[in-house]
Structure formats: structure tokens, C-alpha cells
CSV table of C-alpha atoms in Angstrom, one decimal:
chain,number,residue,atom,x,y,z
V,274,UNK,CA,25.3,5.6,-17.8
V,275,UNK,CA,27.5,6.0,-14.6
V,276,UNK,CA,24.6,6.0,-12.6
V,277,UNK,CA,23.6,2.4,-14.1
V,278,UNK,CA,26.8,0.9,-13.7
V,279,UNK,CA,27.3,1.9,-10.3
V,280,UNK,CA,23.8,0.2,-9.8
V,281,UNK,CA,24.8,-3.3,-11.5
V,282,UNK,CA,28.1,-3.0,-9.1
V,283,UNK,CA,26.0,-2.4,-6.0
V,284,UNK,CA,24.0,-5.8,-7.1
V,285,UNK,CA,26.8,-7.8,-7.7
V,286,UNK,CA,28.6,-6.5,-4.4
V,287,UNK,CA,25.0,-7.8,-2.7
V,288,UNK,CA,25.0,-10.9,-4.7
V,289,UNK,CA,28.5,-12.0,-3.8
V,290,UNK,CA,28.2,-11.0,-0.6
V,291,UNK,CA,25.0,-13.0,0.1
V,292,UNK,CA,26.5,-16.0,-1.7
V,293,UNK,CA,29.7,-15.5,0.6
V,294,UNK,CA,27.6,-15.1,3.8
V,295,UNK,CA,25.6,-18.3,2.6
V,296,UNK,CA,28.5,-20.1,2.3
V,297,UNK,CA,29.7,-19.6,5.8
V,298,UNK,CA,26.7,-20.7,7.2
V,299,UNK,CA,26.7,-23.9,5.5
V,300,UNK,CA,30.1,-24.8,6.5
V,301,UNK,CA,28.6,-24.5,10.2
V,302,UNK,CA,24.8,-25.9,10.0
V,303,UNK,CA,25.5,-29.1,11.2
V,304,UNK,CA,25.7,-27.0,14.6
V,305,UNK,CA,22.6,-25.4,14.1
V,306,UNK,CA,19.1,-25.5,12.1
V,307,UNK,CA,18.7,-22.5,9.7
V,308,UNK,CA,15.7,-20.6,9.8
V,309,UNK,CA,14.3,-19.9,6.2
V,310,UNK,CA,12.0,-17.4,5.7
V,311,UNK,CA,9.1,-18.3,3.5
V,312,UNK,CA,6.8,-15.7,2.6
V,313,UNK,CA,3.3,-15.8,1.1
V,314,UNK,CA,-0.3,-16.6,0.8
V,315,UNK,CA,-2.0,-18.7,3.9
V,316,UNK,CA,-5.3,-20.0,2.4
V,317,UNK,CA,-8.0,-22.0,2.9
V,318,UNK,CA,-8.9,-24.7,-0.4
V,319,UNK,CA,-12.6,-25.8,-0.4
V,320,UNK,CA,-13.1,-28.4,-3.0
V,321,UNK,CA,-16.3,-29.6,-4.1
V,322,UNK,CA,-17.5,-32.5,-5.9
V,323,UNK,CA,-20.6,-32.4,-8.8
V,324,UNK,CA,-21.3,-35.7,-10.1
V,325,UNK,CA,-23.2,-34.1,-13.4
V,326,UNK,CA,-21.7,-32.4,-16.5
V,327,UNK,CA,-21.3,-28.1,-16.1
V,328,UNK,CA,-22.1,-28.6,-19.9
V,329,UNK,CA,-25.3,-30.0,-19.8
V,330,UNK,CA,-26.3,-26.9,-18.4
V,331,UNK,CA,-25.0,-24.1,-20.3
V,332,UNK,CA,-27.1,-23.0,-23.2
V,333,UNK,CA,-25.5,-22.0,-25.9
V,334,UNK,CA,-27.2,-18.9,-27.0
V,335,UNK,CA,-27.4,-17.5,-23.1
V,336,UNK,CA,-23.6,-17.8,-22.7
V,337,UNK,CA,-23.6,-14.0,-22.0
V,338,UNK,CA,-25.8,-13.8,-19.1
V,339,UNK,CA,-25.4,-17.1,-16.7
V,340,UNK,CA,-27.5,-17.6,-13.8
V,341,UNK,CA,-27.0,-21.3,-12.5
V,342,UNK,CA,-26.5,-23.3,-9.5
V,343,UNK,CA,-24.8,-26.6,-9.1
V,344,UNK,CA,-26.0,-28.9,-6.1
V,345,UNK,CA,-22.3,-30.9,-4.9
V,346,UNK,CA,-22.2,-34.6,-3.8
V,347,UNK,CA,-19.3,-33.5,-1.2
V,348,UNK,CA,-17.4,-30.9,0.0
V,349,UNK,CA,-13.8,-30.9,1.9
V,350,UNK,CA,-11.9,-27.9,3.1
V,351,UNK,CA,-7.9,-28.3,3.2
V,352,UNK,CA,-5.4,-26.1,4.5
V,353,UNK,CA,-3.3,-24.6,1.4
V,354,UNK,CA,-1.9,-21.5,0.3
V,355,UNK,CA,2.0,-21.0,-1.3
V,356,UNK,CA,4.0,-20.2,1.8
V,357,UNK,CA,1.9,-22.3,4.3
V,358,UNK,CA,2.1,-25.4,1.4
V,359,UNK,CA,6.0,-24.7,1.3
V,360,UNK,CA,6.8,-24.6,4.9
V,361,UNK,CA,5.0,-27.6,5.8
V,362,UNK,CA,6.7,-29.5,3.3
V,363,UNK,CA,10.4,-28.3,4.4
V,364,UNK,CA,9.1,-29.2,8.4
V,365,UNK,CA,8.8,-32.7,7.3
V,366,UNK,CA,12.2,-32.7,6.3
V,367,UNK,CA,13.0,-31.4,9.5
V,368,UNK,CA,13.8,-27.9,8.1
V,369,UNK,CA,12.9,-24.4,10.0
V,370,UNK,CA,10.9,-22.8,8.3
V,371,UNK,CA,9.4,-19.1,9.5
V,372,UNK,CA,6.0,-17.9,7.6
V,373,UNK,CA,5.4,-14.5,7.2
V,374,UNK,CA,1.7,-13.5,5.8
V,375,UNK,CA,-1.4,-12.7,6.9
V,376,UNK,CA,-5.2,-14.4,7.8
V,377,UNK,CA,-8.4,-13.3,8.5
V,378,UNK,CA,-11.3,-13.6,10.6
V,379,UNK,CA,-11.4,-17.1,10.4
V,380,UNK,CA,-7.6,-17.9,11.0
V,381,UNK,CA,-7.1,-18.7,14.3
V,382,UNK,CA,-7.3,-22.5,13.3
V,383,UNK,CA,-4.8,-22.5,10.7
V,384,UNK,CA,-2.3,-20.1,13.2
V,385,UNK,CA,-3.0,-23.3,15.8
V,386,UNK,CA,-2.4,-25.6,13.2
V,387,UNK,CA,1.6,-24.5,12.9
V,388,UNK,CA,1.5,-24.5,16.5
V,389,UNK,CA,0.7,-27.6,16.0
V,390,UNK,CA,3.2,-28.1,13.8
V,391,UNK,CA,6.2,-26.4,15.6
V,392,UNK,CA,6.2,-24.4,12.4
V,393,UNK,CA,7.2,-20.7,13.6
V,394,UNK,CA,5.0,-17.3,12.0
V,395,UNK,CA,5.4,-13.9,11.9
V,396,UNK,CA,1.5,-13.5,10.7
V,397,UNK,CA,-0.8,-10.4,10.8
V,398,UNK,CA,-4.2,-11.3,11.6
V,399,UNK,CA,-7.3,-8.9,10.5
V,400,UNK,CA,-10.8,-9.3,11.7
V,401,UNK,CA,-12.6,-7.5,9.4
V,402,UNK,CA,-11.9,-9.6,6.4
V,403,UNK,CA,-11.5,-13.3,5.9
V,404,UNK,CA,-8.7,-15.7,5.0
V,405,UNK,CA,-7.8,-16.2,1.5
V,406,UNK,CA,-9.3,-18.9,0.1
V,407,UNK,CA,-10.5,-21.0,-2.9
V,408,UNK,CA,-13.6,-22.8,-4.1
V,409,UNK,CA,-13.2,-25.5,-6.8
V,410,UNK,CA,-16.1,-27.1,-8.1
V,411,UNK,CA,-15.0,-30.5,-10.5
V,412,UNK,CA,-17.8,-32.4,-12.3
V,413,UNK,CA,-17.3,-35.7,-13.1
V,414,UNK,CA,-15.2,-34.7,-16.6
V,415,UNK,CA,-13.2,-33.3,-14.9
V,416,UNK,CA,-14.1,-30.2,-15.7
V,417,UNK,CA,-13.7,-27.5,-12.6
V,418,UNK,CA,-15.1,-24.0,-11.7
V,419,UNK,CA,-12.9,-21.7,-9.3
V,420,UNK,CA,-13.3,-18.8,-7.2
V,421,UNK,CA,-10.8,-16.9,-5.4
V,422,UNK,CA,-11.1,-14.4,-3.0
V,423,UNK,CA,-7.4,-12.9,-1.7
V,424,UNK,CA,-9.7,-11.6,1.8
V,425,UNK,CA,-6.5,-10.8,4.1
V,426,UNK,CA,-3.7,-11.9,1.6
V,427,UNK,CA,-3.9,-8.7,0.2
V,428,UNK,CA,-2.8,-6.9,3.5
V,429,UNK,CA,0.2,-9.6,3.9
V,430,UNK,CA,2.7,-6.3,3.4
V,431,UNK,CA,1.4,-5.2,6.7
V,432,UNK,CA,3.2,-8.3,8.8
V,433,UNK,CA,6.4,-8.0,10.2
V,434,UNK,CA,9.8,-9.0,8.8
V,435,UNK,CA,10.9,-12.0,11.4
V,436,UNK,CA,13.3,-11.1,14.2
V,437,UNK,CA,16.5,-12.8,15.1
V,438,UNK,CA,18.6,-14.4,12.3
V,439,UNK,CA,17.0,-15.9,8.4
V,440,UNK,CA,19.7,-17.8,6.4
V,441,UNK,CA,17.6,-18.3,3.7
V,442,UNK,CA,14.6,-17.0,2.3
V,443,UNK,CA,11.9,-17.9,-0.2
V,444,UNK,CA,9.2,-15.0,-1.7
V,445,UNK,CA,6.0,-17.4,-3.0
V,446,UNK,CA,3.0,-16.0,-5.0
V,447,UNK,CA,0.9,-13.5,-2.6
V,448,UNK,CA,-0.2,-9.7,-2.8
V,449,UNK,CA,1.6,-7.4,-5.2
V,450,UNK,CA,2.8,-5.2,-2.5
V,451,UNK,CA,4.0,-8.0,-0.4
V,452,UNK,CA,5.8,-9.3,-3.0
V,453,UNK,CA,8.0,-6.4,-3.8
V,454,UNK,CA,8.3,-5.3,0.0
V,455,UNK,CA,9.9,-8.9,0.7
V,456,UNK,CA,11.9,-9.0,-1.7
V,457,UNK,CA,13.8,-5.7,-0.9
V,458,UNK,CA,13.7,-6.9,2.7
V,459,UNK,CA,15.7,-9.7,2.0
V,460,UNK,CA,18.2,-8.1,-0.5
V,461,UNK,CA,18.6,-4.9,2.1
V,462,UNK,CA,19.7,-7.6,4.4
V,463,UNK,CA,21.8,-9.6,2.6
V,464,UNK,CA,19.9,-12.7,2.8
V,465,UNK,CA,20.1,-15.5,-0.3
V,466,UNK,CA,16.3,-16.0,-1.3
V,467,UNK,CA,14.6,-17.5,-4.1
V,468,UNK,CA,12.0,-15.9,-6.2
V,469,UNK,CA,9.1,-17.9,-6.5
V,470,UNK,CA,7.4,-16.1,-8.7
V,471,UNK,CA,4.0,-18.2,-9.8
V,472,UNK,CA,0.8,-16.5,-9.8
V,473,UNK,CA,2.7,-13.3,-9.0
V,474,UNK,CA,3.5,-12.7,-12.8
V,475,UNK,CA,0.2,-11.6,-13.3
V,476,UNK,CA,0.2,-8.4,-10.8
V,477,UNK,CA,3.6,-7.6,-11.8
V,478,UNK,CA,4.8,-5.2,-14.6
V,479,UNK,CA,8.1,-6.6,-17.1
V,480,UNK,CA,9.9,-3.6,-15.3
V,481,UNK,CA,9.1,-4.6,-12.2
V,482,UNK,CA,9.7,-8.6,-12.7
V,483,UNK,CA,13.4,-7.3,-14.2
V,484,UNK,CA,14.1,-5.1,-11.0
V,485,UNK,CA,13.2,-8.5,-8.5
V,486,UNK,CA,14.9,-10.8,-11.0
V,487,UNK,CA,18.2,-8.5,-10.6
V,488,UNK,CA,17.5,-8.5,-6.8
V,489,UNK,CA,17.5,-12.2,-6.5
V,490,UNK,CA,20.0,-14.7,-5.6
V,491,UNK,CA,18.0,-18.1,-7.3
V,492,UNK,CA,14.6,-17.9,-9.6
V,493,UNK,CA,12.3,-20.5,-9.4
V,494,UNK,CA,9.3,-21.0,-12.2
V,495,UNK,CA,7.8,-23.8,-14.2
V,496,UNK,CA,8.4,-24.7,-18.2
V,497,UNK,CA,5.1,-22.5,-18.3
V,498,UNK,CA,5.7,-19.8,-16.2
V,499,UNK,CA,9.4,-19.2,-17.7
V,500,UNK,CA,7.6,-18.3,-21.0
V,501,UNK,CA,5.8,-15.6,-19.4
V,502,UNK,CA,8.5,-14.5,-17.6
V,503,UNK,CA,10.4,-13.9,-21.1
V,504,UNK,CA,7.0,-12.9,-22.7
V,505,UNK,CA,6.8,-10.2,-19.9
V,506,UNK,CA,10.5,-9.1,-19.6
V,507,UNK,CA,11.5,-9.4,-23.2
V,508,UNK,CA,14.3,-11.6,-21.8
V,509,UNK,CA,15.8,-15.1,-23.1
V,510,UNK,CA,16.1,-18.3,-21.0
V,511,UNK,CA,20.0,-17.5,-21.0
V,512,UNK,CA,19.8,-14.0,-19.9
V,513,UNK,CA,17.7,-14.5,-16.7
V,514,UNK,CA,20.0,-17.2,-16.5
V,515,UNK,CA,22.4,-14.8,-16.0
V,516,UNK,CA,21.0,-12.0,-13.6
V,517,UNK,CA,20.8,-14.8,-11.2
V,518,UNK,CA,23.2,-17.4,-8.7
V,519,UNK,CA,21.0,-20.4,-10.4
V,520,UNK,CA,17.5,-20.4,-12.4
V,521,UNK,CA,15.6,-23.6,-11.3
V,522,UNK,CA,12.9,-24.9,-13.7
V,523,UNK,CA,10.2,-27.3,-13.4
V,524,UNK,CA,8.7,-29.8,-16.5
V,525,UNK,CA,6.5,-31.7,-14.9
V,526,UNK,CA,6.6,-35.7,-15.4
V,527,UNK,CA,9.8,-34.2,-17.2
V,528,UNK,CA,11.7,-33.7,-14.5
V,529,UNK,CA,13.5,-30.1,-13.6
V,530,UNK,CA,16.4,-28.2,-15.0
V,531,UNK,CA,18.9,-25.9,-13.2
V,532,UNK,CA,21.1,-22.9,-15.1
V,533,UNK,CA,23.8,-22.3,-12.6
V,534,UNK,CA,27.4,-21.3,-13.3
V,535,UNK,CA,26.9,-21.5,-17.0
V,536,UNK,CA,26.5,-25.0,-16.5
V,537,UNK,CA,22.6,-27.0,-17.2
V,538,UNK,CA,22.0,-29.9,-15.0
V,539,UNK,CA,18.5,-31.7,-15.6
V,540,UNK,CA,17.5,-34.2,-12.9
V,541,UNK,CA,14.5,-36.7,-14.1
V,542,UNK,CA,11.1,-36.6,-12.3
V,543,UNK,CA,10.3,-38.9,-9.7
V,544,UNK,CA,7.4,-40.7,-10.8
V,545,UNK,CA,4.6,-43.0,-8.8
V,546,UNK,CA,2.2,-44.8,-10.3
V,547,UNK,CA,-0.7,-44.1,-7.9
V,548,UNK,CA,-1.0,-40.0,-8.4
V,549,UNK,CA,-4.5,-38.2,-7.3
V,550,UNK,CA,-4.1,-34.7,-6.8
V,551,UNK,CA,-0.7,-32.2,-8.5
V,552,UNK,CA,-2.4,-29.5,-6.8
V,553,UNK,CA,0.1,-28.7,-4.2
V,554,UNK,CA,3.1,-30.6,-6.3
V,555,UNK,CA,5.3,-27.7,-6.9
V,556,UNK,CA,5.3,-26.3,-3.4
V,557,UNK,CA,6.4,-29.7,-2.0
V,558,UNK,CA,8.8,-29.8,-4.6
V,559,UNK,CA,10.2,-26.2,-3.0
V,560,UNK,CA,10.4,-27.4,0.5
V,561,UNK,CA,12.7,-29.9,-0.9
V,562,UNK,CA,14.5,-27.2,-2.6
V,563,UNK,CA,15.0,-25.1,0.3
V,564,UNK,CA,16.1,-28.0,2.3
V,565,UNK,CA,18.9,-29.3,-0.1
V,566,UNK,CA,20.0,-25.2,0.2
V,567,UNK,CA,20.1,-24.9,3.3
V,568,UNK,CA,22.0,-28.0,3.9
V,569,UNK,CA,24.6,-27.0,1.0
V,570,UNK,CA,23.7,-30.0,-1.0
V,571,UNK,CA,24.8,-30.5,-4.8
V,572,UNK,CA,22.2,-29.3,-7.2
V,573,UNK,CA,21.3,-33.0,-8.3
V,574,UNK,CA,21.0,-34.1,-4.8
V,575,UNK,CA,18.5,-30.8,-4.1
V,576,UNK,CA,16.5,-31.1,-7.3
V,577,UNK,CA,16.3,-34.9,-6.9
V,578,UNK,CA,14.8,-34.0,-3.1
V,579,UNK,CA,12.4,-32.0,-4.5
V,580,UNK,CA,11.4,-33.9,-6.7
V,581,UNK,CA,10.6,-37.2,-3.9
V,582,UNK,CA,8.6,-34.5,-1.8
V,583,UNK,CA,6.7,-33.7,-5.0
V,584,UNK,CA,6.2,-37.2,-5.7
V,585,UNK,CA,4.6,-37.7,-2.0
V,586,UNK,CA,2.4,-35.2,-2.3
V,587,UNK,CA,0.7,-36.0,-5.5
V,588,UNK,CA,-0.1,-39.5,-4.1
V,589,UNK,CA,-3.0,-37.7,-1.5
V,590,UNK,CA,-5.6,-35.3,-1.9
V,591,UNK,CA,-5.2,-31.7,-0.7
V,592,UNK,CA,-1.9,-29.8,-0.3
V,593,UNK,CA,-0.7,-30.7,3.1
V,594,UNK,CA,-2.5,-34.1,3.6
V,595,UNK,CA,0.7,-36.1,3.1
V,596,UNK,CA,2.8,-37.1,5.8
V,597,UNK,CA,6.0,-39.3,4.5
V,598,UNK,CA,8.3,-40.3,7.6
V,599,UNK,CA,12.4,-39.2,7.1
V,600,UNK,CA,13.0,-43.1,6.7
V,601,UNK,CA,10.7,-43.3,3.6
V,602,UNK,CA,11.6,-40.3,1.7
V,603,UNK,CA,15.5,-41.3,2.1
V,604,UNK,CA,13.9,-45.0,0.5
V,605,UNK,CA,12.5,-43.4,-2.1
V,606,UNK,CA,15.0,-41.3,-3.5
V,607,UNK,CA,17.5,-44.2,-3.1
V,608,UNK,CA,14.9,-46.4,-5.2
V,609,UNK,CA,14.7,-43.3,-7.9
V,610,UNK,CA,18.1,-42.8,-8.2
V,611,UNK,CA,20.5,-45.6,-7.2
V,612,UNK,CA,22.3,-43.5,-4.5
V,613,UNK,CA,21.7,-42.8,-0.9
V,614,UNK,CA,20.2,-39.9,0.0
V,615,UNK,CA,22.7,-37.3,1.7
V,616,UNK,CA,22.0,-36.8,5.7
């Protein structure tokens, strides 16, 4: 009993004194640009384009042993992956970010792309095995086929920490080890981060998704992952709630909900009439996030933020093919909500 007590004391010591350190930084960033940390998986997403029916060629008593092969009208390959997806969305808000993950054989394009980019990496690079990536296959019902391969994601624990100072971190969907080695990284080091959990739920025990929650300083999840983060944890929406500095919450056209403070503050989506592609929504939507952090926004100006990038995104195909000036996000979220957006 003693022993557990003297661990929730040690966590709340942390906590505060993250928050604290946090704090002290924002009263001082308009001297400086704060590095954030975003940690992850780097991918590759190939996505290909059948303009038949999958179902017009599955028979239904040979469901058990399938042997077929789909011939694809076209065939693009986008840069993607959580961390990459996330950092590129807080650069074009003139953020800093700093990825940490690894690639493959076949990554030296996508470590010249953040060069390109002026998008700093702490990346491990393995030649015996290739990038992560994805193949997506649609037909014209919209029905899709996927394949996954995690190639050098699932080394990611073996890059290093970044050097030199991170005000803010963010731990996005990637190998199991990685996941859990960030994540004590940042909370041995006192640095605020948010749990991104995603995919990640599915590697991860209920014991071990309690011990990061409780590590933590802000959660991040959608309507769909929250339920199987209580499903998995046993926990209620008010009790992760209160393990952590704010639980952030994503609905969709819905908009998002934050629990901070015991207070709930829901901030309505930003919609667009013209959108193509969610797939890369809610990473956009946490580069706004991280921005409005780092910059020590109020939770309705951050969530609204995030929201506007998400709104971008979903207007082009592939997750980092958007490219909104500064000028025309602040015109957006002045058009969404009726108030200037903060500078």
C-alpha cells in the first residue's frame, strides 16, 4: 500500500512539475520556437485504383482458400506514416517539430524530403529491411483491400532520443517497444507529451495502456478509440479523465471534446464541402494541436486549429499533399468561427 502511494506521489510530483516547466516556457516562446518531439511511424502509402467489383470475384463456397489477382487502372505512392503525417502538418504552421523513427532500405528519399522540408530527424536507417509501408487497393464501391508491412518501424526503439532541448512531445502509433521506450523517455525527463495512442491499442496490454496513461501529461484518441481504451483498461471516460492534465477526443464531422480541469469544452468540426480523402485527417488535426500547446493557446483556440488543419487536409488526396499558406488557415478559422485567429 505504501509502496503504491509513494508511486502515485512520484507521478503527480512529475506531472506538476512538467506542467510547471511547461508553463515557463510558454511565458518565453515568443523568444524562441519550441522544438516538439514527435515520435512514430515514417511510411510509405501506395494506393491503387481497380475499376471492377472485389465481389464479383469471390465465390462463395471457396471463401476459405482465395487465390486471386486484381489488375489496377492506377497506382500513386504518397509519403505517410503517424509521426511524419504530424510533423509536416505542425511545419506548416511554422512549428518545430523533431521526428524520431526509423526507415529502411528505401528511405533515403523520404529523409531528403524533411530536408527538404527544414523538418529536423533523429531517424535510424536499416538496410536490410524496408520502409514501413501500406498498399490499398479500392474498387470502384468503394470497397478497399490493405496490406501492411511495419519493415523498419518495428526497429524505431533503436533511434536515438533527440539532443539539445524538446518542450513538448507527442508519442503517435508505431512499434510496441518504441512506444513504451518514448514514453518513459519523455516522463524521465520531465517533458509534457501527448499520448497518441491510435493503432497502438492493439500491441498494448490494459496494464500496460494504464501505466502510459498514468505517465502522460494529455491523451489523445477518437470517439472510437476511447471505447477501446475503456474496453481494454476497464476504465470510464471520467477516470482517464482524471489520470491526465486534459483527455482530447475526436467525433468526426462532430467536432472534438476536451476533459481538462474537470471542466468539458466541445469545439464544432470545421467542415468543407469539397472533402476527398480523411485518410491523414487526424494527424493534421494533431499538428494543430501541438501548435496551439506549444504556443499556450486556450483549449478552444487549439482544438478549433486543429480542426482547420484537418479540414485542409481532407480537401486533397494523400496525407501530406496539402499545402495551405499561414494567410489561409488564419481565413478559415476566422470564417468557421467568427473570431480571429490568435498569432
Amino acid at each position: 500500500m505504501l509502496r503504491g502511494l509513494a508511486r502515485i506521489s512520484e507521478i503527480q510530483y512529475r506531472r506538476a512539475f512538467s506542467r510547471l516547466c511547461f508553463l515557463f516556457e510558454n511565458l518565453e516562446i515568443s523568444r524562441f520556437i519550441m522544438r516538439i518531439m514527435i515520435s512514430g511511424s515514417i511510411a510509405y502509402d501506395n494506393i491503387l485504383s481497380y475499376g471492377g467489383r472485389f465481389s464479383d470475384h469471390l465465390v462463395r463456397e471457396s471463401l476459405d482458400h482465395i487465390n486471386l489477382t486484381f489488375v489496377t487502372d492506377s497506382m500513386t505512392r504518397n509519403y505517410g506514416g503517424c509521426a511524419a503525417n504530424i510533423a509536416y502538418a505542425l511545419k506548416l504552421l511554422g512549428g518545430h517539430p523533431v521526428v524520431t523513427g526509423a526507415v529502411g532500405t528505401d528511405g533515403s528519399d523520404y529523409l531528403y524530403r524533411f530536408e527538404q522540408l527544414e523538418i529536423e530527424t533523429s531517424v535510424a536507417k536499416f538496410n536490410d529491411v524496408f520502409t514501413a509501408q501500406c498498399f490499398v487497393t479500392t474498387d470502384k464501391t468503394g470497397s478497399q483491400l490493405a496490406t501492411f508491412n511495419p519493415g523498419a518501424m518495428s526497429r524505431s526503439h533503436e533511434a536515438a532520443f533527440p539532443e539539445g532541448e524538446i518542450g513538448l512531445a507527442l508519442v503517435a502509433p508505431d512499434g510496441k517497444e518504441a512506444v513504451i521506450q518514448r514514453m518513459n523517455e519523455c516522463f524521465s525527463r520531465n517533458i509534457p507529451v501527448i499520448f497518441d495512442i491510435g493503432q497502438a491499442i492493439s500491441i498494448l496490454s490494459g496494464d500496460e495502456i494504464r501505466e502510459l496513461i498514468s505517465k502522460t501529461t494529455y491523451l489523445a484518441a477518437s470517439a472510437y478509440e476511447l471505447e477501446l481504451i475503456k474496453r481494454a483498461t476497464l476504465l470510464t471516460t471520467d477516470e482517464i479523465a482524471d489520470l491526465v492534465k486534459a483527455l482530447i477526443v475526436t467525433y468526426g464531422e462532430k467536432g472534438s471534446t476536451v476533459w481538462t480541469e474537470g471542466k468539458e469544452i466541445t469545439v464544432p468540426a470545421c467542415r468543407v464541402p469539397n472533402a476527398v480523402d480523411p485518410v491523414g485527417a487526424g494527424d493534421a488535426y494533431r499538428g494543430g494541436l501541438l501548435y496551439g500547446l506549444s504556443k499556450g493557446w486556450s483549449w478552444e483556440q487549439t482544438l478549433r486549429l486543429a480542426s482547420v488543419m484537418g479540414s485542409f487536409k481532407v480537401e486533397k488526396t494523400g496525407a501530406q499533399n496539402y499545402a495551405p499558406t499561414k494567410e489561409q488557415i488564419a481565413d478559415r478559422y476566422k470564417a468557421t468561427y467568427g473570431e480571429e485567429m490568435p498569432a
